[in-house]
Amino acid sequence: AAMAQDYYAVLELGRDATDDAIKKAYRKLALKYHPLKCKEPCAPKRFRQLAEAYDVLSDPMKKGIYDKFGEEGLKGGIPLEFGGDNPWSVGYVFHNNPEKVFKEFFGGDNPFAEFFAKDGSELTLPFGGLRGRGVMKQDPPVMRDLFLSLEDLFYGCTKKIKISRREMNEDGQTSTVRDKILTMDVQPGWKQGTRITFEKEGDQGPNVIPADITFVVQEKPHPRFKRDNDNLTYVATIPLGKALTGCNVDVRTLDGRLLNIPINDIV
């Protein structure tokens, strides 16, 4: 049987370590043994052990069970006389993705800013820069037309548009195409050319900032009106006799009103 892991020893800590000490130890050792920095053969295994140890000891419930029952109790399940309805009675399983733990710990910070060049100067490469791929760049924006009727632009409306985009899986390396619904609130009075941007909703990829998706309003042709800025033009066909003598023309507006417009006689 494999020897049980001592998560405190993995982080080079004693069992009386505080939460702050656990965080500092993981920060220091994860940077030291990250495979992008450490080229020793043991680095990947050590990096994974550090991630699992931090995953357990940084969580109060997991830590409490581990402190009381050890790794066997944590992973094998708490004995029934102690477990009761505790969900942890099913046992803990590490997700085996140390990079996920690393990225969640550092968030948006650049962890490699703590690495220094041989001359003592600080390295300022962005995360992923040590892979030799250079500075992370955002993909160019994706432009799409959004066709709206004059009624939509007069009253305002809510539009839901389904897009398909590539999303990264938990391993941080592979991706899957998934559908997503984007919701936009069209405001009354928007004009053709109005732009609605959804930031970073484009395809995801390693070392890539997803593109923004921008929808550009296009007006659908209307059977009765043509828009001119904030005015609507209506073309009425009038017999020559009525045009010469004058008449009234009925016009149904966008909001359903009926206007009776007098047409003066043409001299």
CSV table of C-alpha atoms in Angstrom, one decimal:
chain,number,residue,atom,x,y,z
A,1,ALA,CA,0.0,0.0,0.0
A,2,ALA,CA,1.2,3.5,-0.8
A,3,MET,CA,2.3,5.6,2.1
A,4,ALA,CA,-0.3,8.3,3.1
A,5,GLN,CA,0.6,11.8,2.1
A,6,ASP,CA,1.3,14.4,4.8
A,7,TYR,CA,-0.1,17.6,3.3
A,8,TYR,CA,1.6,19.7,5.9
A,9,ALA,CA,4.9,18.2,5.0
A,10,VAL,CA,4.3,18.7,1.3
A,11,LEU,CA,4.0,22.4,2.0
A,12,GLU,CA,6.9,22.2,4.4
A,13,LEU,CA,4.8,23.3,7.4
A,14,GLY,CA,4.0,22.0,10.8
A,15,ARG,CA,0.5,20.9,11.8
A,16,ASP,CA,-0.1,24.1,13.7
A,17,ALA,CA,0.2,26.2,10.5
A,18,THR,CA,-2.2,29.1,10.2
A,19,ASP,CA,-4.3,29.8,7.1
A,20,ASP,CA,-1.9,32.7,6.3
A,21,ALA,CA,1.1,30.4,6.6
A,22,ILE,CA,-0.5,27.8,4.3
A,23,LYS,CA,-1.2,30.5,1.6
A,24,LYS,CA,2.4,31.8,1.8
A,25,ALA,CA,3.9,28.3,1.7
A,26,TYR,CA,1.9,27.4,-1.4
A,27,ARG,CA,2.7,30.7,-3.1
A,28,LYS,CA,6.4,30.2,-2.6
A,29,LEU,CA,6.6,26.5,-3.5
A,30,ALA,CA,4.2,26.6,-6.4
A,31,LEU,CA,6.3,29.4,-8.0
A,32,LYS,CA,9.5,27.5,-7.3
A,33,TYR,CA,8.3,24.2,-8.8
A,34,HIS,CA,6.0,25.4,-11.6
A,35,PRO,CA,7.1,23.3,-14.7
A,36,LEU,CA,7.5,26.5,-16.7
A,37,LYS,CA,10.2,27.6,-14.2
A,38,CYS,CA,11.6,24.5,-12.7
A,39,LYS,CA,13.3,22.1,-15.2
A,40,GLU,CA,14.0,19.3,-12.7
A,41,PRO,CA,12.3,15.9,-13.6
A,42,CYS,CA,10.4,16.0,-10.3
A,43,ALA,CA,8.8,19.4,-10.9
A,44,PRO,CA,5.5,18.2,-12.5
A,45,LYS,CA,4.9,15.6,-9.7
A,46,ARG,CA,5.9,18.1,-7.0
A,47,PHE,CA,3.7,20.8,-8.5
A,48,ARG,CA,0.7,18.5,-8.5
A,49,GLN,CA,1.4,17.5,-4.8
A,50,LEU,CA,1.5,21.1,-3.8
A,51,ALA,CA,-1.8,21.8,-5.6
A,52,GLU,CA,-3.6,18.9,-3.9
A,53,ALA,CA,-2.2,19.8,-0.5
A,54,TYR,CA,-3.3,23.4,-0.9
A,55,ASP,CA,-6.7,22.3,-2.2
A,56,VAL,CA,-7.3,20.4,1.0
A,57,LEU,CA,-5.7,22.6,3.6
A,58,SER,CA,-7.2,25.9,2.3
A,59,ASP,CA,-10.7,24.5,2.6
A,60,PRO,CA,-12.0,24.5,6.2
A,61,MET,CA,-14.2,21.4,5.8
A,62,LYS,CA,-11.6,19.3,4.0
A,63,LYS,CA,-8.9,20.5,6.4
A,64,GLY,CA,-11.0,19.6,9.5
A,65,ILE,CA,-11.7,16.1,8.2
A,66,TYR,CA,-8.0,15.6,7.2
A,67,ASP,CA,-6.8,16.8,10.6
A,68,LYS,CA,-9.1,14.4,12.4
A,69,PHE,CA,-9.1,11.3,10.2
A,70,GLY,CA,-6.1,11.8,8.0
A,71,GLU,CA,-5.8,11.1,4.3
A,72,GLU,CA,-7.5,7.7,4.6
A,73,GLY,CA,-10.6,9.3,6.2
A,74,LEU,CA,-10.6,12.2,3.8
A,75,LYS,CA,-10.5,10.1,0.6
A,76,GLY,CA,-12.1,6.9,1.9
A,77,GLY,CA,-15.0,8.5,3.7
A,78,ILE,CA,-15.7,9.3,7.3
A,79,PRO,CA,-16.8,6.2,9.4
A,80,LEU,CA,-20.6,6.1,9.6
A,81,GLU,CA,-20.7,6.7,13.3
A,82,PHE,CA,-19.0,10.0,12.7
A,83,GLY,CA,-20.3,10.8,9.2
A,84,GLY,CA,-24.1,10.9,9.6
A,85,ASP,CA,-25.5,13.1,6.8
A,86,ASN,CA,-22.2,14.8,6.2
A,87,PRO,CA,-21.6,14.9,2.4
A,88,TRP,CA,-18.0,14.3,2.8
A,89,SER,CA,-18.7,10.7,3.8
A,90,VAL,CA,-18.4,9.9,0.1
A,91,GLY,CA,-14.7,10.8,0.2
A,92,TYR,CA,-12.6,13.5,-1.4
A,93,VAL,CA,-11.1,13.1,-4.9
A,94,PHE,CA,-8.6,15.6,-6.2
A,95,HIS,CA,-9.5,16.9,-9.7
A,96,ASN,CA,-5.9,16.3,-10.8
A,97,ASN,CA,-5.6,19.8,-12.4
A,98,PRO,CA,-2.8,21.6,-10.6
A,99,GLU,CA,-2.8,24.4,-13.1
A,100,LYS,CA,-6.4,25.2,-12.2
A,101,VAL,CA,-5.4,25.5,-8.5
A,102,PHE,CA,-2.5,27.7,-9.5
A,103,LYS,CA,-4.6,30.1,-11.7
A,104,GLU,CA,-7.4,30.4,-9.1
A,105,PHE,CA,-4.8,31.2,-6.4
A,106,PHE,CA,-3.1,34.0,-8.4
A,107,GLY,CA,-6.2,35.3,-10.1
A,108,GLY,CA,-5.4,38.0,-12.6
A,109,ASP,CA,-2.0,38.7,-11.1
A,110,ASN,CA,1.2,37.9,-13.0
A,111,PRO,CA,2.8,35.2,-10.8
A,112,PHE,CA,6.0,35.2,-12.8
A,113,ALA,CA,6.7,38.8,-11.9
A,114,GLU,CA,8.4,37.3,-8.8
A,115,PHE,CA,11.0,35.6,-11.0
A,116,PHE,CA,14.2,37.5,-11.6
A,117,ALA,CA,16.7,37.4,-14.4
A,118,LYS,CA,20.3,36.4,-13.8
A,119,ASP,CA,21.4,40.0,-13.6
A,120,GLY,CA,18.9,40.7,-10.8
A,121,SER,CA,16.4,42.6,-13.0
A,122,GLU,CA,12.7,41.6,-12.6
A,123,LEU,CA,11.1,39.6,-15.4
A,124,THR,CA,7.8,41.3,-16.6
A,125,LEU,CA,6.6,38.6,-19.0
A,126,PRO,CA,2.9,38.0,-18.8
A,127,PHE,CA,1.5,34.7,-17.7
A,128,GLY,CA,2.3,32.3,-20.5
A,129,GLY,CA,5.2,34.4,-21.8
A,130,LEU,CA,7.7,31.9,-20.7
A,131,ARG,CA,6.2,29.5,-23.2
A,132,GLY,CA,7.9,31.6,-25.9
A,133,ARG,CA,4.6,32.8,-27.3
A,134,GLY,CA,5.1,36.4,-26.4
A,135,VAL,CA,2.6,38.9,-25.0
A,136,MET,CA,-1.0,37.8,-24.8
A,137,LYS,CA,-3.0,39.6,-27.5
A,138,GLN,CA,-6.7,39.9,-27.9
A,139,ASP,CA,-8.3,38.6,-31.0
A,140,PRO,CA,-9.8,41.2,-33.4
A,141,PRO,CA,-13.4,42.1,-32.7
A,142,VAL,CA,-16.1,39.9,-34.4
A,143,MET,CA,-18.6,42.1,-36.2
A,144,ARG,CA,-22.2,41.0,-36.8
A,145,ASP,CA,-25.2,42.8,-38.2
A,146,LEU,CA,-28.4,43.1,-36.1
A,147,PHE,CA,-31.4,43.6,-38.3
A,148,LEU,CA,-34.2,45.5,-36.5
A,149,SER,CA,-37.6,46.7,-37.7
A,150,LEU,CA,-38.7,50.3,-37.4
A,151,GLU,CA,-41.2,49.2,-34.8
A,152,ASP,CA,-38.3,47.6,-32.7
A,153,LEU,CA,-36.4,50.9,-32.9
A,154,PHE,CA,-39.5,53.0,-32.1
A,155,TYR,CA,-40.7,51.1,-29.1
A,156,GLY,CA,-37.5,49.4,-28.0
A,157,CYS,CA,-37.3,45.6,-27.3
A,158,THR,CA,-35.2,42.8,-25.9
A,159,LYS,CA,-33.3,40.6,-28.3
A,160,LYS,CA,-31.8,37.2,-27.5
A,161,ILE,CA,-29.2,35.9,-29.9
A,162,LYS,CA,-27.6,32.4,-29.7
A,163,ILE,CA,-23.9,32.2,-30.6
A,164,SER,CA,-21.6,29.3,-30.7
A,165,ARG,CA,-18.1,29.8,-29.4
A,166,ARG,CA,-15.1,27.7,-28.4
A,167,GLU,CA,-14.7,27.5,-24.6
A,168,MET,CA,-11.7,26.2,-22.6
A,169,ASN,CA,-12.1,23.0,-20.6
A,170,GLU,CA,-10.9,22.7,-17.1
A,171,ASP,CA,-7.5,21.3,-18.2
A,172,GLY,CA,-6.7,24.7,-19.6
A,173,GLN,CA,-5.4,23.1,-22.9
A,174,THR,CA,-8.4,21.7,-24.7
A,175,SER,CA,-11.6,23.4,-25.8
A,176,THR,CA,-15.2,22.6,-26.7
A,177,VAL,CA,-17.7,24.4,-28.9
A,178,ARG,CA,-20.7,25.4,-26.8
A,179,ASP,CA,-23.8,27.6,-27.4
A,180,LYS,CA,-24.5,30.7,-25.4
A,181,ILE,CA,-27.4,33.2,-25.3
A,182,LEU,CA,-26.6,36.9,-25.5
A,183,THR,CA,-29.3,39.3,-24.4
A,184,MET,CA,-29.4,42.9,-25.5
A,185,ASP,CA,-31.9,45.6,-24.6
A,186,VAL,CA,-32.7,47.7,-27.6
A,187,GLN,CA,-33.5,51.3,-26.6
A,188,PRO,CA,-36.1,53.4,-28.3
A,189,GLY,CA,-34.6,55.8,-30.8
A,190,TRP,CA,-31.5,53.8,-31.8
A,191,LYS,CA,-30.3,54.4,-35.3
A,192,GLN,CA,-28.7,52.4,-38.0
A,193,GLY,CA,-25.0,52.0,-37.2
A,194,THR,CA,-25.5,51.8,-33.4
A,195,ARG,CA,-23.1,49.3,-31.9
A,196,ILE,CA,-23.6,46.9,-29.0
A,197,THR,CA,-20.4,45.2,-27.8
A,198,PHE,CA,-20.2,42.1,-25.6
A,199,GLU,CA,-16.6,42.1,-24.2
A,200,LYS,CA,-14.5,38.9,-24.5
A,201,GLU,CA,-17.4,36.7,-25.7
A,202,GLY,CA,-15.4,35.3,-28.6
A,203,ASP,CA,-13.6,32.0,-28.9
A,204,GLN,CA,-11.4,31.1,-26.0
A,205,GLY,CA,-7.9,29.6,-26.3
A,206,PRO,CA,-4.7,29.1,-24.4
A,207,ASN,CA,-2.7,32.4,-24.2
A,208,VAL,CA,-5.4,34.3,-26.1
A,209,ILE,CA,-7.7,37.0,-24.9
A,210,PRO,CA,-11.1,36.3,-26.4
A,211,ALA,CA,-12.4,38.8,-29.0
A,212,ASP,CA,-15.2,41.2,-28.3
A,213,ILE,CA,-18.4,40.6,-30.3
A,214,THR,CA,-20.0,43.7,-31.7
A,215,PHE,CA,-23.5,43.9,-33.2
A,216,VAL,CA,-24.2,46.7,-35.6
A,217,VAL,CA,-27.8,47.8,-36.0
A,218,GLN,CA,-29.2,47.6,-39.5
A,219,GLU,CA,-32.8,48.8,-40.2
A,220,LYS,CA,-35.1,46.4,-42.0
A,221,PRO,CA,-36.9,47.9,-45.0
A,222,HIS,CA,-40.4,49.1,-44.0
A,223,PRO,CA,-43.4,48.7,-46.2
A,224,ARG,CA,-44.7,52.3,-45.5
A,225,PHE,CA,-41.9,54.5,-44.1
A,226,LYS,CA,-38.3,55.4,-44.7
A,227,ARG,CA,-36.4,56.9,-41.8
A,228,ASP,CA,-34.4,60.1,-42.1
A,229,ASN,CA,-32.7,60.6,-38.7
A,230,ASP,CA,-35.6,61.2,-36.3
A,231,ASN,CA,-38.1,61.8,-39.1
A,232,LEU,CA,-40.1,59.3,-41.1
A,233,THR,CA,-40.9,59.8,-44.8
A,234,TYR,CA,-44.1,58.5,-46.2
A,235,VAL,CA,-44.7,58.3,-50.0
A,236,ALA,CA,-48.4,58.7,-50.9
A,237,THR,CA,-49.7,58.2,-54.5
A,238,ILE,CA,-52.3,60.9,-55.3
A,239,PRO,CA,-54.4,61.1,-58.5
A,240,LEU,CA,-53.5,64.2,-60.5
A,241,GLY,CA,-57.0,65.6,-60.2
A,242,LYS,CA,-56.9,65.5,-56.4
A,243,ALA,CA,-53.3,66.8,-56.4
A,244,LEU,CA,-54.5,69.9,-58.4
A,245,THR,CA,-57.5,70.6,-56.3
A,246,GLY,CA,-56.3,69.5,-52.9
A,247,CYS,CA,-57.3,66.5,-50.8
A,248,ASN,CA,-56.6,64.7,-47.5
A,249,VAL,CA,-54.4,61.6,-47.1
A,250,ASP,CA,-54.8,59.1,-44.3
A,251,VAL,CA,-51.5,57.8,-42.8
A,252,ARG,CA,-51.3,55.0,-40.2
A,253,THR,CA,-48.4,55.8,-37.8
A,254,LEU,CA,-46.0,53.3,-36.3
A,255,ASP,CA,-47.9,53.5,-33.0
A,256,GLY,CA,-51.2,52.8,-34.6
A,257,ARG,CA,-52.7,56.3,-34.8
A,258,LEU,CA,-54.5,57.4,-38.0
A,259,LEU,CA,-53.5,60.9,-39.2
A,260,ASN,CA,-55.6,62.8,-41.7
A,261,ILE,CA,-53.1,65.0,-43.5
A,262,PRO,CA,-54.4,67.8,-45.8
A,263,ILE,CA,-52.6,68.2,-49.1
A,264,ASN,CA,-52.9,71.7,-50.5
A,265,ASP,CA,-53.7,72.2,-54.2
A,266,ILE,CA,-50.7,72.3,-56.5
A,267,VAL,CA,-50.5,75.5,-58.6
